[in-house]
Structures are given as C-alpha cells and as structure tokens.
mmCIF file of C-alpha atoms (C1' of nucleotides) in Angstrom:
data_model
loop_
_atom_site.group_PDB
_atom_site.id
_atom_site.type_symbol
_atom_site.label_atom_id
_atom_site.label_comp_id
_atom_site.label_asym_id
_atom_site.label_seq_id
_atom_site.Cartn_x
_atom_site.Cartn_y
_atom_site.Cartn_z
ATOM 1 C CA MET A 300 65.056 27.783 -9.503
ATOM 2 C CA ILE A 301 68.228 29.810 -9.722
ATOM 3 C CA ASP A 302 69.191 31.059 -6.443
ATOM 4 C CA PRO A 303 71.928 33.861 -6.312
ATOM 5 C CA LEU A 304 71.529 33.650 -2.510
ATOM 6 C CA GLU A 305 73.544 30.343 -2.583
ATOM 7 C CA SER A 306 76.774 32.329 -2.886
ATOM 8 C CA GLN A 307 75.938 34.892 -0.186
ATOM 9 C CA LEU A 308 77.744 34.332 3.010
ATOM 10 C CA GLY A 309 75.273 36.305 5.189
ATOM 11 C CA TYR A 310 72.430 34.477 3.839
ATOM 12 C CA GLN A 311 73.929 31.035 4.190
ATOM 13 C CA LEU A 312 74.946 31.892 7.709
ATOM 14 C CA ARG A 313 71.314 32.868 8.594
ATOM 15 C CA ARG A 314 69.995 29.497 7.048
ATOM 16 C CA ALA A 315 72.529 27.368 8.659
ATOM 17 C CA SER A 316 71.797 29.158 12.039
ATOM 18 C CA ALA A 317 68.168 28.778 11.626
ATOM 19 C CA VAL A 318 68.595 25.020 11.026
ATOM 20 C CA MET A 319 70.695 24.586 14.087
ATOM 21 C CA MET A 320 68.539 26.687 16.175
ATOM 22 C CA SER A 321 65.235 25.017 15.074
ATOM 23 C CA GLU A 322 66.832 21.536 15.930
ATOM 24 C CA LEU A 323 68.084 22.723 19.254
ATOM 25 C CA GLY A 324 64.487 24.023 20.072
ATOM 26 C CA THR A 325 63.121 20.711 19.355
ATOM 27 C CA VAL A 326 65.805 19.118 21.432
ATOM 28 C CA MET A 327 65.321 21.430 24.416
ATOM 29 C CA ALA A 328 61.546 21.114 24.395
ATOM 30 C CA ALA A 329 62.013 17.535 25.532
ATOM 31 C CA ILE A 330 63.141 19.022 29.002
ATOM 32 C CA GLY A 331 60.913 22.045 29.093
ATOM 33 C CA LEU A 332 63.495 24.651 28.155
ATOM 34 C CA ARG A 333 64.075 26.997 25.358
ATOM 35 C CA PRO A 334 67.472 27.475 23.952
ATOM 36 C CA THR A 335 67.841 30.792 25.505
ATOM 37 C CA GLU A 336 66.939 29.485 28.936
ATOM 38 C CA ALA A 337 69.569 26.757 28.458
ATOM 39 C CA THR A 338 72.146 29.269 27.815
ATOM 40 C CA ILE A 339 71.297 31.108 30.910
ATOM 41 C CA LEU A 340 71.574 28.033 33.096
ATOM 42 C CA ILE A 341 75.038 27.292 31.449
ATOM 43 C CA LEU A 342 76.348 30.866 32.277
ATOM 44 C CA ILE A 343 74.876 31.018 35.919
ATOM 45 C CA ASN A 344 76.690 27.460 36.517
ATOM 46 C CA ALA A 345 79.859 28.838 35.161
ATOM 47 C CA ASN A 346 79.551 32.067 36.969
ATOM 48 C CA PRO A 347 77.853 31.569 40.390
ATOM 49 C CA GLY A 348 76.928 34.761 42.007
ATOM 50 C CA CYS A 349 76.646 36.774 38.663
ATOM 51 C CA THR A 350 73.816 39.188 38.199
ATOM 52 C CA GLN A 351 71.121 39.537 35.554
ATOM 53 C CA SER A 352 72.745 42.440 34.140
ATOM 54 C CA ASN A 353 76.034 40.406 33.746
ATOM 55 C CA LEU A 354 74.012 37.817 31.884
ATOM 56 C CA SER A 355 72.210 40.230 29.761
ATOM 57 C CA ARG A 356 75.529 41.729 28.640
ATOM 58 C CA GLN A 357 77.237 38.440 28.054
ATOM 59 C CA LEU A 358 74.239 37.134 25.928
ATOM 60 C CA ALA A 359 73.447 40.410 24.243
ATOM 61 C CA ILE A 360 69.987 40.272 25.597
ATOM 62 C CA LYS A 361 68.270 43.490 26.775
ATOM 63 C CA ARG A 362 67.834 43.933 30.496
ATOM 64 C CA ALA A 363 64.189 44.420 30.038
ATOM 65 C CA ASN A 364 63.983 41.092 28.137
ATOM 66 C CA MET A 365 65.812 39.199 30.921
ATOM 67 C CA VAL A 366 63.027 39.753 33.369
ATOM 68 C CA PRO A 367 60.548 37.377 32.187
ATOM 69 C CA LEU A 368 63.208 34.650 31.369
ATOM 70 C CA MET A 369 64.431 34.812 35.014
ATOM 71 C CA ALA A 370 61.065 34.990 36.463
ATOM 72 C CA GLY A 371 60.180 31.806 34.582
ATOM 73 C CA LEU A 372 63.457 29.961 35.742
ATOM 74 C CA MET A 373 62.840 31.044 39.284
ATOM 75 C CA ARG A 374 59.060 30.065 39.173
ATOM 76 C CA ARG A 375 60.162 26.586 38.221
ATOM 77 C CA GLY A 376 62.737 26.566 41.037
ATOM 78 C CA LEU A 377 65.828 26.191 38.639
ATOM 79 C CA VAL A 378 67.424 29.509 39.688
ATOM 80 C CA ALA A 379 67.637 31.301 43.058
ATOM 81 C CA ARG A 380 68.736 34.808 43.830
ATOM 82 C CA GLU A 381 70.012 36.457 46.854
ATOM 83 C CA ARG A 382 70.242 40.281 47.459
ATOM 84 C CA MET A 383 73.682 41.506 47.063
ATOM 85 C CA ASP A 384 73.841 45.251 47.324
ATOM 86 C CA GLY A 385 70.141 46.505 47.471
ATOM 87 C CA ARG A 386 69.808 46.857 43.648
ATOM 88 C CA SER A 387 71.424 43.625 42.430
ATOM 89 C CA HIS A 388 71.124 39.902 43.126
ATOM 90 C CA ALA A 389 73.444 37.058 43.005
ATOM 91 C CA LEU A 390 72.189 34.252 41.060
ATOM 92 C CA THR A 391 72.929 30.660 41.663
ATOM 93 C CA LEU A 392 71.475 27.390 40.398
ATOM 94 C CA THR A 393 69.188 25.315 42.653
ATOM 95 C CA GLN A 394 69.757 21.600 43.145
ATOM 96 C CA ALA A 395 67.067 21.200 40.552
ATOM 97 C CA GLY A 396 68.737 23.602 38.308
ATOM 98 C CA GLU A 397 72.011 21.757 38.589
ATOM 99 C CA ALA A 398 70.334 18.493 37.845
ATOM 100 C CA LEU A 399 68.586 19.976 34.736
ATOM 101 C CA LEU A 400 71.909 21.532 33.570
ATOM 102 C CA ALA A 401 73.364 18.036 33.362
ATOM 103 C CA GLU A 402 70.626 17.122 31.131
ATOM 104 C CA VAL A 403 71.201 20.343 29.010
ATOM 105 C CA GLN A 404 74.866 19.488 28.678
ATOM 106 C CA VAL A 405 74.111 15.854 27.378
ATOM 107 C CA LEU A 406 71.762 17.190 24.968
ATOM 108 C CA VAL A 407 73.858 20.133 23.694
ATOM 109 C CA ASN A 408 76.878 17.951 23.337
ATOM 110 C CA ALA A 409 74.895 15.412 21.269
ATOM 111 C CA HIS A 410 73.430 18.287 19.143
ATOM 112 C CA GLU A 411 76.695 19.865 18.518
ATOM 113 C CA ALA A 412 78.246 16.391 17.624
ATOM 114 C CA ARG A 413 75.378 15.718 15.218
ATOM 115 C CA PHE A 414 76.024 18.749 13.034
ATOM 116 C CA LEU A 415 79.848 18.693 13.448
ATOM 117 C CA ALA A 416 79.672 15.095 12.039
ATOM 118 C CA HIS A 417 78.808 16.716 8.636
ATOM 119 C CA VAL A 418 81.658 19.171 8.660
ATOM 120 C CA ALA A 419 85.143 17.728 7.372
ATOM 121 C CA PRO A 420 87.417 17.859 10.374
ATOM 122 C CA ASP A 421 90.095 19.855 8.866
ATOM 123 C CA ARG A 422 87.346 22.601 8.222
ATOM 124 C CA ILE A 423 86.127 22.859 11.953
ATOM 125 C CA GLU A 424 88.922 25.098 13.120
ATOM 126 C CA ALA A 425 88.487 27.411 10.162
ATOM 127 C CA LEU A 426 84.613 27.453 10.689
ATOM 128 C CA GLU A 427 85.095 28.576 14.269
ATOM 129 C CA ALA A 428 87.822 31.073 13.688
ATOM 130 C CA ALA A 429 85.542 32.611 10.907
ATOM 131 C CA LEU A 430 82.543 32.843 13.103
ATOM 132 C CA LYS A 431 84.576 34.700 15.787
ATOM 133 C CA ALA A 432 85.895 37.037 13.119
ATOM 134 C CA ILE A 433 82.538 37.931 11.740
ATOM 135 C CA ARG A 434 81.043 38.437 15.392
ATOM 136 C CA ASN A 435 83.845 40.802 16.002
ATOM 137 C CA ALA A 436 83.975 42.510 12.684
ATOM 138 C CA VAL A 437 81.437 45.339 14.131
ATOM 139 C CA MET B 720 82.946 36.229 33.115
ATOM 140 C CA ILE B 721 83.539 32.622 32.072
ATOM 141 C CA ASP B 722 81.688 31.648 28.965
ATOM 142 C CA PRO B 723 81.327 28.033 28.055
ATOM 143 C CA LEU B 724 79.211 29.194 25.185
ATOM 144 C CA GLU B 725 82.332 30.423 23.233
ATOM 145 C CA SER B 726 83.305 26.798 22.333
ATOM 146 C CA GLN B 727 79.707 25.926 21.190
ATOM 147 C CA LEU B 728 79.310 25.906 17.392
ATOM 148 C CA GLY B 729 75.447 26.455 17.409
ATOM 149 C CA TYR B 730 75.834 29.416 19.740
ATOM 150 C CA GLN B 731 78.638 30.995 17.811
ATOM 151 C CA LEU B 732 76.643 30.497 14.527
ATOM 152 C CA ARG B 733 73.582 32.155 16.058
ATOM 153 C CA ARG B 734 75.677 35.294 17.283
ATOM 154 C CA ALA B 735 77.587 35.592 14.078
ATOM 155 C CA SER B 736 74.439 35.514 11.958
ATOM 156 C CA ALA B 737 72.650 37.916 14.352
ATOM 157 C CA VAL B 738 75.651 40.497 13.862
ATOM 158 C CA MET B 739 75.475 40.142 9.925
ATOM 159 C CA MET B 740 71.608 40.227 9.956
ATOM 160 C CA SER B 741 71.531 43.371 12.220
ATOM 161 C CA GLU B 742 74.121 45.144 10.161
ATOM 162 C CA LEU B 743 72.262 44.376 6.976
ATOM 163 C CA GLY B 744 68.964 45.434 8.396
ATOM 164 C CA THR B 745 70.601 48.962 8.975
ATOM 165 C CA VAL B 746 72.111 48.880 5.469
ATOM 166 C CA MET B 747 68.776 47.961 3.812
ATOM 167 C CA ALA B 748 66.836 50.452 5.819
ATOM 168 C CA ALA B 749 68.633 53.071 3.735
ATOM 169 C CA ILE B 750 66.661 52.021 0.636
ATOM 170 C CA GLY B 751 63.423 51.131 2.612
ATOM 171 C CA LEU B 752 63.661 47.415 2.530
ATOM 172 C CA ARG B 753 64.075 44.677 5.100
ATOM 173 C CA PRO B 754 66.599 42.018 4.404
ATOM 174 C CA THR B 755 63.842 39.425 3.577
ATOM 175 C CA GLU B 756 62.255 41.837 1.128
ATOM 176 C CA ALA B 757 65.681 42.255 -0.610
ATOM 177 C CA THR B 758 66.100 38.387 -1.079
ATOM 178 C CA ILE B 759 62.453 38.309 -2.563
ATOM 179 C CA LEU B 760 63.508 40.901 -5.174
ATOM 180 C CA ILE B 761 66.821 39.151 -5.745
ATOM 181 C CA LEU B 762 64.903 35.857 -6.443
ATOM 182 C CA ILE B 763 62.235 37.236 -8.550
ATOM 183 C CA ASN B 764 64.890 38.969 -10.673
ATOM 184 C CA ALA B 765 66.765 35.519 -11.153
ATOM 185 C CA ASN B 766 63.484 33.670 -11.727
ATOM 186 C CA PRO B 767 61.036 36.051 -13.674
ATOM 187 C CA GLY B 768 57.568 34.435 -13.734
ATOM 188 C CA CYS B 769 58.021 32.477 -10.636
ATOM 189 C CA THR B 770 55.004 32.144 -8.059
ATOM 190 C CA GLN B 771 54.792 33.150 -4.415
ATOM 191 C CA SER B 772 54.768 29.453 -3.514
ATOM 192 C CA ASN B 773 58.066 28.931 -5.313
ATOM 193 C CA LEU B 774 59.596 31.745 -3.494
ATOM 194 C CA SER B 775 58.080 30.647 -0.066
ATOM 195 C CA ARG B 776 59.744 27.089 -0.705
ATOM 196 C CA GLN B 777 63.173 28.400 -1.758
ATOM 197 C CA LEU B 778 63.254 30.866 1.153
ATOM 198 C CA ALA B 779 61.769 28.584 3.868
ATOM 199 C CA ILE B 780 59.139 31.191 4.459
ATOM 200 C CA LYS B 781 55.536 29.830 5.029
ATOM 201 C CA ARG B 782 53.117 30.626 2.308
ATOM 202 C CA ALA B 783 50.917 32.468 4.907
ATOM 203 C CA ASN B 784 53.827 34.788 5.869
ATOM 204 C CA MET B 785 54.549 35.665 2.125
ATOM 205 C CA VAL B 786 51.204 37.381 1.808
ATOM 206 C CA PRO B 787 51.949 40.654 3.659
ATOM 207 C CA LEU B 788 55.442 40.600 2.252
ATOM 208 C CA MET B 789 54.371 40.535 -1.367
ATOM 209 C CA ALA B 790 51.386 42.798 -0.842
ATOM 210 C CA GLY B 791 54.094 45.301 0.571
ATOM 211 C CA LEU B 792 56.346 44.954 -2.469
ATOM 212 C CA MET B 793 53.305 45.423 -4.895
ATOM 213 C CA ARG B 794 51.960 48.422 -3.029
ATOM 214 C CA ARG B 795 55.246 50.154 -3.396
ATOM 215 C CA GLY B 796 55.276 49.278 -7.116
ATOM 216 C CA LEU B 797 58.462 47.142 -7.065
ATOM 217 C CA VAL B 798 56.754 43.722 -7.980
ATOM 218 C CA ALA B 799 53.954 43.038 -10.484
ATOM 219 C CA ARG B 800 51.962 39.857 -10.896
ATOM 220 C CA GLU B 801 49.990 38.464 -13.681
ATOM 221 C CA ARG B 802 47.278 35.519 -13.484
ATOM 222 C CA MET B 803 48.946 32.368 -14.732
ATOM 223 C CA ASP B 804 46.329 29.492 -14.312
ATOM 224 C CA GLY B 805 43.540 30.687 -11.981
ATOM 225 C CA ARG B 806 45.018 29.830 -8.737
ATOM 226 C CA SER B 807 48.769 31.089 -9.186
ATOM 227 C CA HIS B 808 50.425 34.287 -10.384
ATOM 228 C CA ALA B 809 53.702 35.005 -12.284
ATOM 229 C CA LEU B 810 55.806 37.340 -10.378
ATOM 230 C CA THR B 811 58.155 39.917 -12.341
ATOM 231 C CA LEU B 812 60.037 43.100 -11.004
ATOM 232 C CA THR B 813 58.821 46.464 -12.385
ATOM 233 C CA GLN B 814 61.091 48.981 -13.700
ATOM 234 C CA ALA B 815 61.227 50.418 -10.144
ATOM 235 C CA GLY B 816 61.850 47.086 -8.810
ATOM 236 C CA GLU B 817 64.774 46.346 -11.184
ATOM 237 C CA ALA B 818 66.133 50.035 -10.280
ATOM 238 C CA LEU B 819 66.005 49.298 -6.589
ATOM 239 C CA LEU B 820 67.492 45.797 -7.014
ATOM 240 C CA ALA B 821 70.536 47.391 -8.631
ATOM 241 C CA GLU B 822 70.833 49.270 -5.376
ATOM 242 C CA VAL B 823 70.416 46.152 -3.401
ATOM 243 C CA GLN B 824 73.116 44.365 -5.128
ATOM 244 C CA VAL B 825 75.586 47.193 -4.469
ATOM 245 C CA LEU B 826 74.726 47.251 -0.898
ATOM 246 C CA VAL B 827 74.806 43.553 -0.485
ATOM 247 C CA ASN B 828 78.028 43.250 -2.138
ATOM 248 C CA ALA B 829 79.660 45.691 -0.026
ATOM 249 C CA HIS B 830 77.997 44.369 3.172
ATOM 250 C CA GLU B 831 79.602 40.858 2.188
ATOM 251 C CA ALA B 832 82.848 42.336 1.462
ATOM 252 C CA ARG B 833 83.073 44.081 4.654
ATOM 253 C CA PHE B 834 82.647 40.964 6.661
ATOM 254 C CA LEU B 835 84.732 38.637 4.536
ATOM 255 C CA ALA B 836 87.530 41.107 4.818
ATOM 256 C CA HIS B 837 87.923 39.916 8.383
ATOM 257 C CA VAL B 838 87.875 36.186 7.443
ATOM 258 C CA ALA B 839 91.390 34.746 6.335
ATOM 259 C CA PRO B 840 91.108 34.065 2.577
ATOM 260 C CA ASP B 841 92.218 30.427 2.924
ATOM 261 C CA ARG B 842 89.250 29.965 5.511
ATOM 262 C CA ILE B 843 86.483 31.233 3.272
ATOM 263 C CA GLU B 844 86.124 28.198 1.144
ATOM 264 C CA ALA B 845 85.832 26.067 4.368
ATOM 265 C CA LEU B 846 83.387 28.423 5.870
ATOM 266 C CA GLU B 847 81.159 28.368 2.910
ATOM 267 C CA ALA B 848 81.449 24.469 2.763
ATOM 268 C CA ALA B 849 80.702 24.111 6.318
ATOM 269 C CA LEU B 850 77.587 26.374 6.236
ATOM 270 C CA LYS B 851 76.272 24.214 3.447
ATOM 271 C CA ALA B 852 76.913 20.931 5.152
ATOM 272 C CA ILE B 853 75.165 22.195 8.380
ATOM 273 C CA ARG B 854 72.081 23.436 6.323
ATOM 274 C CA ASN B 855 71.849 19.992 4.695
ATOM 275 C CA ALA B 856 72.502 18.145 7.925
ATOM 276 C CA VAL B 857 68.812 17.742 8.518
ATOM 277 C "C1'" DT C 723 74.999 60.631 37.606
ATOM 278 C "C1'" DA C 724 75.041 55.820 36.358
ATOM 279 C "C1'" DT C 725 73.248 51.181 37.239
ATOM 280 C "C1'" DT C 726 69.875 47.528 38.483
ATOM 281 C "C1'" DG C 727 65.814 45.769 37.980
ATOM 282 C "C1'" DT C 728 61.342 46.535 36.383
ATOM 283 C "C1'" DT C 729 56.831 47.814 33.635
ATOM 284 C "C1'" DA C 730 54.656 48.584 29.548
ATOM 285 C "C1'" DT C 731 54.617 48.447 24.916
ATOM 286 C "C1'" DA C 732 55.479 47.661 20.044
ATOM 287 C "C1'" DC C 733 57.330 45.420 16.077
ATOM 288 C "C1'" DT C 734 59.225 41.625 13.461
ATOM 289 C "C1'" DC C 735 59.578 36.929 12.478
ATOM 290 C "C1'" DT C 736 57.603 32.580 12.611
ATOM 291 C "C1'" DA C 737 53.880 28.935 13.143
ATOM 292 C "C1'" DT C 738 49.344 26.783 12.703
ATOM 293 C "C1'" DA C 739 44.618 26.080 11.365
ATOM 294 C "C1'" DA C 740 41.095 26.865 8.433
ATOM 295 C "C1'" DC C 741 38.997 28.881 4.423
ATOM 296 C "C1'" DT C 742 38.427 29.655 -1.162
ATOM 297 C "C1'" DA C 743 39.142 28.591 -5.583
ATOM 298 C "C1'" DT C 744 41.310 26.334 -8.610
ATOM 299 C "C1'" DA C 745 43.926 21.796 -10.669
ATOM 300 C "C1'" DT D 1177 42.900 14.981 -3.515
ATOM 301 C "C1'" DA D 1178 46.575 18.377 -3.652
ATOM 302 C "C1'" DT D 1179 48.029 22.982 -4.609
ATOM 303 C "C1'" DA D 1180 47.881 28.473 -4.512
ATOM 304 C "C1'" DG D 1181 46.664 32.080 -2.213
ATOM 305 C "C1'" DT D 1182 44.539 34.038 1.665
ATOM 306 C "C1'" DT D 1183 42.953 35.313 6.654
ATOM 307 C "C1'" DA D 1184 43.202 35.349 11.434
ATOM 308 C "C1'" DT D 1185 45.847 34.458 15.103
ATOM 309 C "C1'" DA D 1186 49.397 33.282 18.491
ATOM 310 C "C1'" DG D 1187 54.075 32.772 20.058
ATOM 311 C "C1'" DA D 1188 58.770 33.946 20.357
ATOM 312 C "C1'" DG D 1189 62.596 37.417 20.013
ATOM 313 C "C1'" DT D 1190 63.791 41.970 20.152
ATOM 314 C "C1'" DA D 1191 63.500 47.074 20.743
ATOM 315 C "C1'" DT D 1192 62.644 51.614 23.416
ATOM 316 C "C1'" DA D 1193 61.028 54.665 26.842
ATOM 317 C "C1'" DA D 1194 60.276 55.444 31.411
ATOM 318 C "C1'" DC D 1195 60.230 54.585 36.323
ATOM 319 C "C1'" DA D 1196 61.961 53.453 41.305
ATOM 320 C "C1'" DA D 1197 65.652 52.207 44.282
ATOM 321 C "C1'" DT D 1198 70.343 52.304 44.817
ATOM 322 C "C1'" DA D 1199 75.334 53.237 44.208
#
DNA sequence: TATTGTTATACTCTATAACTATA
DNA sequence: TATAGTTATAGAGTATAACAATA
C-alpha cells in the first residue's frame, strides 16, 4: 500500500506517541495506575504543597477533569490534601504514594530506555529539541 | 513549578503530538473534516480500489471503528464503493472527494510547514528518523 | 471580579465481543 | 477456518457551561 502519510511529520508524531503511550499504559497497569495518574504523582512529589489547579495548568488537563483523577488517587490513599486558604488544598504524597512513586520511576526509566535504545545517540538531542520547539510553536 | 516530565521523551512526544493534532483539528474543521477523515481520503486517493480493511490496518484503526467513519464519508458523497468479491468493497474518491482532497493537501502542507519552521533544518532528518525508530520499536 | 474546586454532560477515540456472509 | 464488514457497547480522554465558596 502506498502511504503518503509516511512523510508527514504530524502523522508520524501521532503514531510514535501512540506506540509509546500504549506501551506505557500496559507497563503502568501492572501497578494499577494509568499514565496520567503516574504523571500526577511525579508532579506532586516534585512540588509538595501544590494545588489541583497548579497540576491542571502544568499538565494541560482541564480543572474539571482533575476532579475524578484526584478523587481516585485519594481514595487509594496515595495522595493527601490539606486545606490551605478555604478554596484551595495543598497536595502531598502519602507514604503509600511515595512507595508507589518509586515503582513508577523504575518503570518509567525502563520504558524510556527501551525506546531510546532504538534511536541513534547522536539524534536524541535533536529529537528532544525538536519536540520542545513543536510544543512551543503555538 | 518543578517539572521532571520535561526530561521525559514519552511525555514530550505526547504533548508535542497533542499540540499538532489540536491545531490540525482546527484547520480541518474549516473544510468539515476531522484529521482521521482526512487521512482516509489521502490513503484512498493513493490506493484507489483499496478496502476498508486495508485502510484499517494501515492506519491502525480497528475495523469496527472504520464503519462509522466510512459511512460518514459516503453519506457526504466524498467516497464511493463498489462490491468486489461479495465480502469486500473497492473504495474510490468521488469527484467531490478529489476536490476536497486538494484542499486537504493545501491545508496539511501549510500545517506541516508552519511547525517545521520552528525546527532547525539540520534536526528535521534526525526527528523523522527517530520517530520511525520509536514507531517500530515494538 | 477572578480563582478553586466541583457537578453534569457530551463528544471523540479506542477497545472488545459477537454476529453475518463470504472465501 | 479465516476474512470483510457490521452492530453494540464500554472505557478513556477531553471539552464546555454553570455553580458555590472564597480571595
């Protein structure tokens, strides 16, 4: 089959991203997390005391969509929150959350390494720079 | 906010892809197509007489999900199909489909160029090679 | 007035199972 | 037995509008 999409950057980006996301989904399912939930744990750990709105802006997830995500993480005892100023809450990882984050980091690092192994080392810097440029193009 | 995700390839890939896809969605909406519908027109044009299953494999879209997509394109008179062997149909673009495809190509080319303009020329080859490598890593 | 968190809702994309009819 | 097309359905992810409480 002739495929003109092979030479389209946007399409190739979409397919490459889908491959990595799907694989990450499988990997994360082993510890009961979805990729998005894992990114939330990573961000709270790096920014203890941050709010849901902070996360939502950083991850480009609408505030409304953060609600069920956070509820799930709190229900599972991975994240705790404490009232800050009446309308916002400071988020932190619980001990269980920190323990799970350690597993997340191992899995994510292995996942990244697995894919980067297929990219020529002298192209990795260009790949990362190009992705940032595309993200900031708008 | 400290963001460890900035250094993660998979996450950057996802965000870059989301930016381009969202932008393409806006661009394509001007001619009443979603990005996926546009890719179908492109592939049928490059492979007249192909079947739904051919497209589904090439685009990594499940057969079941092709049904409403194709139904929509046929209802709008962009794609025609003709019985081949009783269980499969040969797909072709109608005249209206070809006319719309011409618009698609103009928009897609402009869209690609707009983003590639932000990537250093000597990195584009590395980017494309890396994306292919990632796609084929599984 | 603007922001935080929330509810409700809807739309797209994706996934599976099961059916029919054909090969 | 395998394939093409289909139906129905369920799960994610994402989008908007609107609300209460607070700043």
